[in-house]
mmCIF file of C-alpha atoms in Angstrom:
data_model
loop_
_atom_site.group_PDB
_atom_site.id
_atom_site.type_symbol
_atom_site.label_atom_id
_atom_site.label_comp_id
_atom_site.label_asym_id
_atom_site.label_seq_id
_atom_site.Cartn_x
_atom_site.Cartn_y
_atom_site.Cartn_z
ATOM 1 C CA MET A 1 -1.011 27.799 -11.799
ATOM 2 C CA PRO A 2 -0.906 26.108 -8.358
ATOM 3 C CA GLY A 3 -3.895 23.791 -7.852
ATOM 4 C CA LYS A 4 -5.068 23.826 -11.453
ATOM 5 C CA ASP A 5 -3.637 20.420 -12.445
ATOM 6 C CA PHE A 6 -4.877 18.754 -9.271
ATOM 7 C CA VAL A 7 -8.440 19.986 -9.743
ATOM 8 C CA SER A 8 -8.517 18.719 -13.333
ATOM 9 C CA ARG A 9 -7.328 15.207 -12.395
ATOM 10 C CA ILE A 10 -10.207 14.228 -10.111
ATOM 11 C CA THR A 11 -13.947 14.724 -10.423
ATOM 12 C CA PRO A 12 -16.122 16.162 -7.629
ATOM 13 C CA GLN A 13 -18.029 12.855 -7.507
ATOM 14 C CA GLU A 14 -14.826 10.888 -6.925
ATOM 15 C CA THR A 15 -13.733 13.270 -4.209
ATOM 16 C CA ALA A 16 -17.160 13.133 -2.525
ATOM 17 C CA SER A 17 -17.243 9.323 -2.561
ATOM 18 C CA LEU A 18 -13.758 8.957 -1.092
ATOM 19 C CA THR A 19 -14.338 11.665 1.497
ATOM 20 C CA ASP A 20 -17.723 10.357 2.628
ATOM 21 C CA ALA A 21 -16.301 6.881 3.150
ATOM 22 C CA ALA A 22 -13.233 8.086 5.026
ATOM 23 C CA VAL A 23 -15.063 10.612 7.197
ATOM 24 C CA GLY A 24 -17.890 8.166 7.907
ATOM 25 C CA ASP A 25 -15.445 5.509 9.075
ATOM 26 C CA LEU A 26 -13.528 8.000 11.210
ATOM 27 C CA ALA A 27 -16.713 9.433 12.762
ATOM 28 C CA GLN A 28 -18.059 5.960 13.611
ATOM 29 C CA ARG A 29 -14.805 4.961 15.300
ATOM 30 C CA LEU A 30 -14.644 8.207 17.283
ATOM 31 C CA ALA A 31 -18.264 7.886 18.371
ATOM 32 C CA ARG A 32 -17.717 4.294 19.578
ATOM 33 C CA ARG A 33 -14.616 5.412 21.449
ATOM 34 C CA LEU A 34 -16.544 8.209 23.183
ATOM 35 C CA LEU A 35 -19.342 5.835 24.174
ATOM 36 C CA GLY A 36 -17.181 2.846 24.959
ATOM 37 C CA ALA A 37 -19.984 0.961 23.230
ATOM 38 C CA PRO A 38 -19.965 -2.290 21.235
ATOM 39 C CA SER A 39 -19.730 -2.221 17.449
ATOM 40 C CA HIS A 40 -23.371 -3.332 17.021
ATOM 41 C CA PRO A 41 -25.628 -1.561 19.573
ATOM 42 C CA PRO A 42 -29.370 -2.338 19.870
ATOM 43 C CA PRO A 43 -31.385 -0.653 17.066
ATOM 44 C CA ASP A 44 -33.651 1.162 19.570
ATOM 45 C CA ASP A 45 -30.710 2.875 21.350
ATOM 46 C CA PRO A 46 -30.400 6.567 20.222
ATOM 47 C CA GLU A 47 -27.046 7.130 21.945
ATOM 48 C CA PRO A 48 -24.838 5.939 19.057
ATOM 49 C CA ALA A 49 -26.621 8.200 16.561
ATOM 50 C CA LEU A 50 -26.418 11.159 18.956
ATOM 51 C CA ALA A 51 -22.728 10.493 19.574
ATOM 52 C CA LEU A 52 -22.144 10.287 15.821
ATOM 53 C CA LEU A 53 -23.953 13.603 15.321
ATOM 54 C CA HIS A 54 -21.813 15.161 18.048
ATOM 55 C CA VAL A 55 -18.597 13.882 16.452
ATOM 56 C CA LEU A 56 -19.641 15.016 12.962
ATOM 57 C CA ASP A 57 -20.303 18.532 14.262
ATOM 58 C CA HIS A 58 -16.800 18.696 15.715
ATOM 59 C CA LEU A 59 -15.340 17.255 12.534
ATOM 60 C CA LYS A 60 -17.048 20.040 10.618
ATOM 61 C CA GLN A 61 -15.502 22.648 12.913
ATOM 62 C CA ALA A 62 -12.105 20.970 12.615
ATOM 63 C CA THR A 63 -12.441 20.932 8.821
ATOM 64 C CA GLU A 64 -13.168 24.657 8.748
ATOM 65 C CA ARG A 65 -10.099 25.366 10.884
ATOM 66 C CA LEU A 66 -7.927 23.149 8.714
ATOM 67 C CA GLN A 67 -9.297 24.720 5.530
ATOM 68 C CA GLN A 68 -8.334 28.157 6.837
ATOM 69 C CA GLU A 69 -4.807 26.904 7.529
ATOM 70 C CA ALA A 70 -4.571 25.199 4.128
ATOM 71 C CA ALA A 71 -5.815 28.311 2.310
ATOM 72 C CA ALA A 72 -3.215 30.440 4.087
ATOM 73 C CA ALA A 73 -0.496 27.897 3.260
ATOM 74 C CA ALA A 74 -1.555 27.885 -0.411
ATOM 75 C CA ALA A 75 -1.432 31.693 -0.496
ATOM 76 C CA ARG A 76 2.050 31.721 1.050
ATOM 77 C CA ALA A 77 3.181 29.193 -1.578
ATOM 78 C CA GLY A 78 2.035 31.447 -4.418
ATOM 79 C CA ALA A 79 -1.572 30.447 -5.126
ATOM 80 C CA GLY A 80 -4.083 33.229 -5.696
ATOM 81 C CA TYR A 81 -7.786 33.340 -4.900
ATOM 82 C CA PRO A 82 -8.700 31.820 -8.317
ATOM 83 C CA GLN A 83 -6.713 28.647 -7.569
ATOM 84 C CA ILE A 84 -7.825 28.468 -3.924
ATOM 85 C CA GLY A 85 -11.454 28.858 -4.980
ATOM 86 C CA ALA A 86 -11.125 26.214 -7.703
ATOM 87 C CA ALA A 87 -9.733 23.707 -5.183
ATOM 88 C CA CYS A 88 -12.869 24.221 -3.069
ATOM 89 C CA GLY A 89 -15.396 24.292 -5.910
ATOM 90 C CA MET A 90 -16.103 28.002 -5.625
ATOM 91 C CA THR A 91 -15.355 31.199 -7.497
ATOM 92 C CA ARG A 92 -12.500 33.533 -6.664
ATOM 93 C CA GLN A 93 -15.049 35.933 -5.168
ATOM 94 C CA GLY A 94 -16.400 33.121 -2.982
ATOM 95 C CA ALA A 95 -12.912 32.235 -1.787
ATOM 96 C CA ARG A 96 -12.172 35.875 -1.007
ATOM 97 C CA ARG A 97 -15.409 36.197 0.990
ATOM 98 C CA ARG A 98 -14.731 32.965 2.892
ATOM 99 C CA TRP A 99 -11.078 33.690 3.670
ATOM 100 C CA PRO A 100 -10.596 37.455 3.473
ATOM 101 C CA GLY A 101 -7.153 38.912 3.908
ATOM 102 C CA LEU A 102 -5.052 35.840 3.063
ATOM 103 C CA PHE A 103 -2.413 38.182 1.660
ATOM 104 C CA HIS A 104 -2.822 40.833 4.365
ATOM 105 C CA HIS A 105 -0.345 40.025 7.127
ATOM 106 C CA SER A 106 -0.158 43.171 9.257
ATOM 107 C CA THR A 107 -2.666 45.361 11.062
ATOM 108 C CA GLU A 108 -0.258 47.391 13.162
ATOM 109 C CA LYS A 109 -1.645 50.742 12.028
ATOM 110 C CA PRO A 110 -5.173 51.594 10.847
ATOM 111 C CA THR A 111 -3.987 53.743 7.929
ATOM 112 C CA GLU A 112 -0.779 52.003 6.856
ATOM 113 C CA HIS A 113 -0.705 48.289 6.112
ATOM 114 C CA PRO A 114 2.442 46.446 4.974
ATOM 115 C CA ILE A 115 0.899 43.723 2.807
ATOM 116 C CA MET A 116 3.908 41.894 1.337
ATOM 117 C CA THR A 117 7.429 41.600 2.666
ATOM 118 C CA THR A 118 10.770 40.149 1.581
ATOM 119 C CA PRO A 119 10.282 41.026 -2.100
ATOM 120 C CA ALA A 120 12.069 38.934 -4.695
ATOM 121 C CA ARG A 121 12.830 42.165 -6.573
ATOM 122 C CA PRO A 122 13.647 45.568 -5.075
ATOM 123 C CA PHE A 123 10.391 47.214 -6.090
ATOM 124 C CA ASP A 124 8.391 49.276 -3.600
ATOM 125 C CA VAL A 125 4.786 50.174 -4.414
ATOM 126 C CA LEU A 126 2.703 52.674 -2.454
ATOM 127 C CA LEU A 127 -1.030 52.053 -2.862
ATOM 128 C CA VAL A 128 -3.228 54.981 -1.831
ATOM 129 C CA GLU A 129 -6.660 53.344 -1.697
ATOM 130 C CA ASP A 130 -9.376 53.370 0.958
ATOM 131 C CA ASP A 131 -11.545 50.592 -0.523
ATOM 132 C CA ILE A 132 -10.537 47.331 1.179
ATOM 133 C CA ALA A 133 -11.929 45.096 -1.575
ATOM 134 C CA ASP A 134 -10.136 47.004 -4.337
ATOM 135 C CA ALA A 135 -6.917 47.017 -2.308
ATOM 136 C CA MET A 136 -7.112 43.224 -1.975
ATOM 137 C CA LEU A 137 -7.677 42.847 -5.724
ATOM 138 C CA ILE A 138 -4.694 45.063 -6.501
ATOM 139 C CA GLU A 139 -2.496 43.226 -4.021
ATOM 140 C CA GLU A 140 -3.508 39.859 -5.482
ATOM 141 C CA ALA A 141 -2.861 41.016 -9.043
ATOM 142 C CA LEU A 142 0.603 42.289 -8.090
ATOM 143 C CA SER A 143 1.448 39.100 -6.177
ATOM 144 C CA GLU A 144 0.832 37.010 -9.293
ATOM 145 C CA ARG A 145 3.576 38.970 -11.108
ATOM 146 C CA GLY A 146 6.094 38.382 -8.329
ATOM 147 C CA ALA A 147 6.641 39.622 -4.804
ATOM 148 C CA ARG A 148 6.270 43.348 -4.287
ATOM 149 C CA ASN A 149 6.977 45.351 -1.163
ATOM 150 C CA LEU A 150 3.505 46.892 -1.116
ATOM 151 C CA VAL A 151 2.329 49.435 1.430
ATOM 152 C CA GLN A 152 -1.315 50.525 1.495
ATOM 153 C CA VAL A 153 -2.509 53.777 3.006
ATOM 154 C CA THR A 154 -6.091 54.955 3.037
ATOM 155 C CA ASP A 155 -5.842 58.671 2.230
ATOM 156 C CA GLY A 156 -3.550 61.453 1.093
ATOM 157 C CA VAL A 157 -2.565 62.552 4.583
ATOM 158 C CA ALA A 158 -1.374 59.049 5.484
ATOM 159 C CA ALA A 159 0.453 58.845 2.145
ATOM 160 C CA LEU A 160 2.431 62.030 2.821
ATOM 161 C CA GLU A 161 3.188 60.924 6.368
ATOM 162 C CA HIS A 162 4.549 57.662 5.005
ATOM 163 C CA LEU A 163 6.576 59.280 2.226
ATOM 164 C CA ARG A 164 8.094 61.902 4.529
ATOM 165 C CA THR A 165 8.991 59.552 7.378
ATOM 166 C CA PRO A 166 12.815 59.391 7.660
ATOM 167 C CA GLY A 167 14.189 56.027 6.584
ATOM 168 C CA THR A 168 11.098 55.015 4.621
ATOM 169 C CA PRO A 169 11.998 53.339 1.292
ATOM 170 C CA ARG A 170 11.195 55.553 -1.669
ATOM 171 C CA PRO A 171 8.425 53.951 -3.773
ATOM 172 C CA ASP A 172 9.183 52.948 -7.335
ATOM 173 C CA LEU A 173 5.502 53.488 -8.121
ATOM 174 C CA ILE A 174 2.467 55.148 -6.531
ATOM 175 C CA VAL A 175 -0.980 53.804 -7.427
ATOM 176 C CA LEU A 176 -3.545 56.428 -6.492
ATOM 177 C CA ASP A 177 -7.321 56.440 -6.106
ATOM 178 C CA LEU A 178 -9.122 59.783 -6.417
ATOM 179 C CA ASN A 179 -11.994 59.601 -3.937
ATOM 180 C CA MET A 180 -10.763 59.272 -0.352
ATOM 181 C CA PRO A 181 -11.355 60.937 3.025
ATOM 182 C CA ARG A 182 -9.214 63.676 4.586
ATOM 183 C CA MET A 183 -7.057 64.386 1.514
ATOM 184 C CA ASN A 184 -8.346 63.018 -1.784
ATOM 185 C CA GLY A 185 -6.244 61.814 -4.689
ATOM 186 C CA ARG A 186 -6.626 65.029 -6.682
ATOM 187 C CA ASP A 187 -5.099 67.129 -3.901
ATOM 188 C CA LEU A 188 -2.408 64.565 -3.118
ATOM 189 C CA LEU A 189 -1.340 64.434 -6.766
ATOM 190 C CA LYS A 190 -0.824 68.206 -6.814
ATOM 191 C CA VAL A 191 1.293 68.026 -3.648
ATOM 192 C CA LEU A 192 3.392 65.160 -4.991
ATOM 193 C CA LYS A 193 4.137 66.804 -8.330
ATOM 194 C CA ASN A 194 5.067 70.118 -6.686
ATOM 195 C CA ASP A 195 7.443 68.508 -4.204
ATOM 196 C CA ASP A 196 11.058 68.497 -5.406
ATOM 197 C CA ASP A 197 11.816 65.284 -3.512
ATOM 198 C CA LEU A 198 8.738 63.347 -4.663
ATOM 199 C CA GLN A 199 7.792 64.646 -8.109
ATOM 200 C CA THR A 200 9.844 62.091 -10.061
ATOM 201 C CA ILE A 201 8.015 59.089 -8.560
ATOM 202 C CA PRO A 202 5.653 57.697 -11.224
ATOM 203 C CA VAL A 203 2.014 58.145 -10.186
ATOM 204 C CA VAL A 204 -0.737 56.125 -11.850
ATOM 205 C CA VAL A 205 -4.311 57.146 -11.070
ATOM 206 C CA LEU A 206 -6.484 54.024 -10.784
ATOM 207 C CA THR A 207 -10.086 55.041 -10.174
ATOM 208 C CA THR A 208 -13.713 54.330 -11.011
ATOM 209 C CA SER A 209 -14.231 57.851 -12.346
ATOM 210 C CA THR A 210 -14.563 58.348 -16.093
ATOM 211 C CA ALA A 211 -15.445 62.023 -15.745
ATOM 212 C CA PRO A 212 -13.594 64.123 -18.362
ATOM 213 C CA ASP A 213 -12.772 66.753 -15.717
ATOM 214 C CA ASP A 214 -11.066 64.111 -13.564
ATOM 215 C CA VAL A 215 -9.048 62.788 -16.492
ATOM 216 C CA THR A 216 -7.992 66.274 -17.621
ATOM 217 C CA GLY A 217 -7.319 67.381 -14.054
ATOM 218 C CA ALA A 218 -5.103 64.369 -13.357
ATOM 219 C CA TYR A 219 -2.941 64.939 -16.427
ATOM 220 C CA SER A 220 -2.855 68.695 -15.750
ATOM 221 C CA SER A 221 -1.424 67.812 -12.348
ATOM 222 C CA HIS A 222 1.201 65.662 -14.118
ATOM 223 C CA ALA A 223 -0.126 62.177 -13.399
ATOM 224 C CA ASN A 224 1.922 59.658 -15.367
ATOM 225 C CA ALA A 225 -1.162 57.675 -16.391
ATOM 226 C CA TYR A 226 -4.900 57.547 -15.772
ATOM 227 C CA VAL A 227 -6.557 54.112 -15.685
ATOM 228 C CA THR A 228 -10.255 53.496 -15.084
ATOM 229 C CA LYS A 229 -11.038 50.526 -12.851
ATOM 230 C CA PRO A 230 -12.792 47.870 -14.956
ATOM 231 C CA VAL A 231 -15.937 46.302 -13.493
ATOM 232 C CA ASN A 232 -14.954 42.803 -14.640
ATOM 233 C CA LEU A 233 -12.574 41.182 -12.135
ATOM 234 C CA GLU A 234 -10.319 39.589 -14.764
ATOM 235 C CA GLU A 235 -10.041 42.894 -16.619
ATOM 236 C CA PHE A 236 -9.292 44.650 -13.318
ATOM 237 C CA GLU A 237 -6.463 42.188 -12.655
ATOM 238 C CA ARG A 238 -5.049 42.627 -16.151
ATOM 239 C CA ALA A 239 -5.159 46.422 -15.800
ATOM 240 C CA VAL A 240 -3.167 46.317 -12.552
ATOM 241 C CA GLN A 241 -0.675 43.861 -13.989
ATOM 242 C CA SER A 242 -0.170 46.004 -17.087
ATOM 243 C CA ILE A 243 0.601 48.995 -14.847
ATOM 244 C CA ASP A 244 3.063 46.869 -12.880
ATOM 245 C CA SER A 245 4.638 45.442 -16.040
ATOM 246 C CA PHE A 246 5.235 48.810 -17.670
ATOM 247 C CA TYR A 247 6.386 50.919 -14.736
ATOM 248 C CA LEU A 248 8.385 48.256 -12.878
ATOM 249 C CA ASP A 249 9.663 46.025 -15.686
ATOM 250 C CA THR A 250 9.798 48.160 -18.851
ATOM 251 C CA ALA A 251 10.203 51.838 -17.996
ATOM 252 C CA THR A 252 13.626 53.173 -16.977
ATOM 253 C CA ARG A 253 13.447 54.830 -13.579
ATOM 254 C CA PRO A 254 15.605 57.810 -12.571
ATOM 255 C CA ARG A 255 18.703 57.157 -10.482
ATOM 256 C CA LEU A 256 18.582 59.045 -7.202
#
């Protein structure tokens, strides 16, 4: 995985020692340049220390800006939050909290978000999910299996609007949550499977609900599969990737 080999080759102590020395030298030189002061000022003069503090504060801000740019560049190159977090000595959750939305490149509409473009394979996935955190996890899990043209909508009404818009690519797969505003997943599933133009699109329910009535109701409405969202993040990722693997790589889709 991107970043994994690099992180294993150097210890945090080595990185800290090299960085402290380099940043300290740079900060001292910048502070002297700002002051126009000699290399060895009187020990009772506070100005050099204040100038150094000022420079270090701006270096910190510059580092944060550059980290944001580097994280975005790593994401574009194929790294996921686990690798980005490991490079910064934090967990994947920490990296996601620090740099949310690295894979989310469009905010043109509040209910329809193109997340990935220029797919390597001609697979279109419609994600009907109103939970931003879960949507990011699903998007990340799919991105690690290869580029997907993924569109996220936040409720059933927006999903139908998207599906029925002339010229919109027909999804190869719909991943559907149950609990959403306006039109929930239960009602949307019934509409989809009773629509002659849409009923052959595979629909996988991915939800937190383990209620027997929800499971039975989904299959009664002709859902293709019902998957409960695991609590563990790694298990969640594997569940999404298994859905992707089966419906987009293994199963034969109808020719339309």
